XYZ file of C-alpha atoms in Angstrom:
276
model
C 3.468 -5.297 94.630
C 4.167 -2.747 91.916
C 7.405 -2.795 89.919
C 8.796 -0.237 87.509
C 10.524 -1.524 84.385
C 12.722 0.664 82.204
C 14.512 0.131 78.915
C 18.185 0.197 77.967
C 19.066 0.605 74.295
C 22.450 0.015 72.728
C 22.873 3.663 71.674
C 21.040 7.009 71.968
C 19.015 6.544 68.770
C 15.218 6.272 68.862
C 12.134 6.655 66.676
C 12.544 10.449 66.828
C 16.336 10.651 66.903
C 18.519 9.007 64.237
C 21.466 7.079 65.646
C 24.505 9.359 65.768
C 26.875 7.052 67.655
C 28.280 3.566 67.195
C 25.837 0.642 67.162
C 27.158 -0.703 70.475
C 27.913 2.411 72.529
C 29.271 0.907 75.734
C 29.638 4.144 77.703
C 26.020 5.048 76.928
C 24.793 1.597 77.998
C 26.719 1.812 81.282
C 25.465 5.341 82.031
C 21.847 4.466 81.293
C 22.038 1.279 83.387
C 23.413 3.202 86.365
C 20.765 5.896 85.898
C 18.042 3.231 86.106
C 19.559 1.853 89.291
C 20.003 5.296 90.850
C 16.377 6.213 90.018
C 15.096 3.042 91.715
C 13.852 1.070 88.736
C 13.279 -2.614 89.518
C 14.151 -3.985 86.073
C 15.440 -2.735 82.746
C 14.537 -4.437 79.477
C 17.044 -5.263 76.738
C 15.386 -5.719 73.352
C 15.971 -8.508 70.842
C 16.113 -7.956 67.087
C 17.684 -9.941 64.263
C 20.115 -7.099 63.489
C 20.984 -5.860 66.997
C 23.988 -6.714 69.201
C 23.446 -9.827 71.328
C 21.450 -8.689 74.352
C 22.463 -11.694 76.461
C 26.066 -10.497 76.438
C 25.022 -6.858 76.850
C 22.914 -7.930 79.826
C 25.888 -9.627 81.443
C 27.871 -6.398 81.151
C 25.011 -4.332 82.597
C 24.799 -6.685 85.563
C 28.555 -6.254 86.070
C 28.359 -2.436 86.256
C 25.285 -2.352 88.547
C 24.561 -3.787 91.982
C 20.782 -4.072 92.407
C 19.118 -3.631 89.010
C 17.386 -6.713 87.595
C 18.443 -7.267 83.992
C 15.377 -8.159 81.918
C 16.619 -9.915 78.774
C 14.470 -10.525 75.701
C 15.172 -13.736 73.825
C 13.539 -15.451 70.869
C 12.869 -19.219 70.852
C 13.908 -21.174 67.807
C 17.503 -20.056 67.315
C 19.301 -21.544 70.328
C 18.892 -25.112 71.582
C 16.649 -24.904 74.673
C 19.005 -27.065 76.756
C 21.938 -24.722 76.068
C 19.726 -21.673 76.537
C 18.583 -22.921 79.962
C 22.170 -23.401 81.135
C 23.208 -19.987 79.816
C 20.482 -18.242 81.815
C 21.008 -20.369 84.937
C 24.737 -19.571 84.823
C 24.074 -15.842 84.433
C 21.537 -16.031 87.265
C 24.298 -17.306 89.556
C 26.874 -14.781 88.331
C 24.429 -11.960 89.099
C 23.070 -13.531 92.320
C 19.531 -13.682 90.995
C 19.234 -10.448 89.011
C 18.031 -11.965 85.754
C 14.589 -12.235 84.171
C 13.520 -13.490 80.748
C 11.245 -11.856 78.198
C 10.119 -14.499 75.678
C 9.521 -12.921 72.267
C 8.126 -15.336 69.688
C 8.081 -12.673 66.979
C 5.358 -11.461 64.645
C 7.365 -10.203 61.646
C 8.225 -13.073 59.297
C 10.597 -10.901 57.256
C 12.695 -9.989 60.283
C 12.598 -13.548 61.622
C 13.942 -14.814 58.305
C 17.070 -12.713 58.867
C 17.958 -15.206 61.609
C 17.054 -18.217 59.465
C 13.499 -18.845 60.645
C 11.542 -21.178 58.352
C 8.181 -21.255 60.178
C 5.934 -18.594 58.652
C 2.723 -19.457 60.495
C 2.555 -17.467 63.743
C 0.458 -20.021 65.631
C 3.021 -22.683 64.737
C 5.816 -20.462 66.039
C 3.963 -20.224 69.351
C 3.674 -24.021 69.393
C 7.462 -24.111 69.011
C 7.785 -21.591 71.850
C 5.692 -23.822 74.102
C 7.964 -26.820 73.424
C 11.051 -24.649 73.865
C 9.897 -23.551 77.321
C 8.899 -27.135 78.226
C 12.537 -28.137 77.734
C 13.969 -25.020 79.404
C 11.900 -25.581 82.538
C 12.843 -29.269 82.596
C 16.534 -28.279 82.488
C 15.957 -25.792 85.301
C 13.992 -28.101 87.569
C 14.631 -31.783 86.837
C 16.758 -33.573 89.424
C 17.453 -36.468 87.066
C 17.965 -36.878 83.294
C 14.789 -36.429 81.257
C 13.591 -37.227 77.740
C 11.454 -34.907 75.629
C 9.871 -35.913 72.339
C 8.105 -33.004 70.668
C 7.460 -31.865 67.124
C 10.207 -29.243 67.200
C 12.556 -30.497 69.926
C 13.764 -33.940 70.916
C 16.003 -34.436 73.937
C 17.491 -37.681 75.256
C 18.638 -37.733 78.882
C 18.765 -33.969 79.111
C 20.095 -32.610 82.397
C 21.680 -29.471 83.804
C 23.928 -29.531 86.832
C 23.362 -25.808 87.337
C 19.885 -24.685 88.336
C 18.681 -21.072 88.659
C 20.032 -19.114 91.619
C 16.614 -17.633 92.373
C 14.647 -19.859 94.720
C 11.448 -19.680 92.647
C 13.319 -19.839 89.347
C 14.086 -17.211 86.726
C 10.917 -15.168 86.071
C 9.530 -15.790 82.596
C 7.590 -12.952 80.953
C 5.437 -13.874 77.960
C 3.908 -11.307 75.626
C 1.457 -11.513 72.758
C -2.078 -10.557 71.882
C -3.103 -13.644 69.900
C -4.932 -16.684 71.260
C -1.848 -18.793 70.535
C 0.283 -16.516 72.729
C -2.227 -16.690 75.566
C -2.290 -20.481 75.358
C 1.508 -20.562 75.831
C 1.119 -18.178 78.760
C -1.286 -20.631 80.350
C 1.565 -23.145 80.479
C 4.617 -21.027 81.232
C 4.049 -17.352 82.124
C 5.217 -16.072 85.494
C 4.316 -12.608 84.198
C 2.104 -11.803 81.210
C 3.105 -8.610 79.414
C 0.510 -6.381 77.776
C 0.726 -3.295 75.633
C -0.604 -0.033 77.048
C -4.127 -0.556 75.726
C -7.565 0.593 76.827
C -9.050 -0.533 80.122
C -11.534 -2.763 78.305
C -8.871 -4.463 76.175
C -6.663 -5.054 79.222
C -9.589 -6.596 81.107
C -10.337 -8.915 78.172
C -6.753 -10.117 77.863
C -6.364 -10.676 81.620
C -9.576 -12.735 81.620
C -8.261 -14.853 78.733
C -4.939 -15.449 80.497
C -6.709 -16.470 83.702
C -8.872 -18.918 81.741
C -5.798 -20.382 80.022
C -4.125 -20.907 83.398
C -7.255 -22.560 84.789
C -7.079 -25.146 81.982
C -3.501 -26.103 82.861
C -3.845 -25.786 86.631
C -1.106 -23.163 86.697
C -1.288 -20.220 89.105
C -2.415 -16.923 87.580
C 0.676 -14.911 86.626
C 1.432 -11.334 87.487
C 0.744 -8.764 84.766
C 2.956 -6.146 83.175
C 1.679 -3.138 81.228
C 4.081 -1.422 78.830
C 3.607 2.137 77.607
C 5.531 5.355 77.040
C 4.288 8.318 79.055
C 4.289 11.671 77.261
C 4.466 14.321 79.943
C 3.514 18.006 79.951
C 1.935 20.542 82.302
C -1.536 20.128 80.763
C -3.361 17.521 78.701
C -3.521 19.937 75.762
C 0.255 20.419 75.834
C 0.807 16.664 76.197
C -1.273 15.974 73.061
C 0.631 18.676 71.201
C 3.889 17.058 72.230
C 2.599 13.617 71.191
C 1.659 14.934 67.747
C 5.081 16.559 67.414
C 6.722 13.219 68.281
C 4.623 11.525 65.596
C 5.778 13.972 62.944
C 9.393 13.585 64.070
C 9.087 9.790 63.885
C 7.707 9.986 60.331
C 10.535 12.307 59.307
C 13.142 9.959 60.758
C 11.601 6.993 58.914
C 11.712 8.918 55.646
C 15.311 10.019 56.258
C 16.656 6.605 57.265
C 14.745 4.582 54.698
C 12.818 2.545 57.258
C 9.520 3.188 55.549
C 6.218 2.214 57.097
C 5.114 -1.213 55.909
C 2.194 -1.493 53.486
C -0.774 -2.884 55.395
C 0.665 -1.867 58.767
C 2.475 -3.929 61.414
C 2.408 -7.731 61.469
C 1.633 -8.390 65.152
C -1.821 -8.086 66.676
C -0.836 -5.806 69.566
C 0.717 -3.201 67.275
C -2.304 -3.304 64.971
C -4.645 -2.532 67.871
C -2.389 0.251 69.170
C -2.187 1.833 65.737
C -5.967 1.746 65.420
């Protein structure tokens, strides 16, 4: 089965268009959500960033103004207690009658993570925290009796949630990441593994790694998601010309807004490979 996943931002701004409206432009969000539903998209992603409006609340509003669209909400482990987080998502799953999915973003930029108070600089250690976080979340979603959890990052005594996910098979958990640590977490918890729009060879390599990680844990192989932005034109030559024009626009916007490109390039492995 093939699904199409879109993206809903909080305002019309983008890499090539400086934001000209309020940070949380409700009318824009509602219009874009309804456009996704009308066009037949299966899901629409809401991004997480340390400086953005809370996408969990935005997602609730999007679900309220649509009827069929699945609201695909990115969240970052480490800043909300996993027991509370599990109940928040299970509650929203019931309010939307099963139109919720979760995109787990561990985060690769230590500077941005620090804006939310993160103190774990090592990326592999952050993924270890993500694994424990999802251990507890799934226990809250599935356990029929109180449970204990004694990990390095989380300790729970007699944890229990009266509300379980509305969806029969649970809330779908998407896990992304190009590092070995990310793939190891996917082997334990991914219902869907999300990849960047990379080359055929790179995609094959990552899928093979995810399958091997699942074999170690005895977990079923997840579905796979491939994220990219199509640049459309009548011919390939015109499409490349348009892509190059977008690149120049993006550089100009960065220079104008002060969001300069980072020395040494991006922090996460996927972005590094895409840039190369």
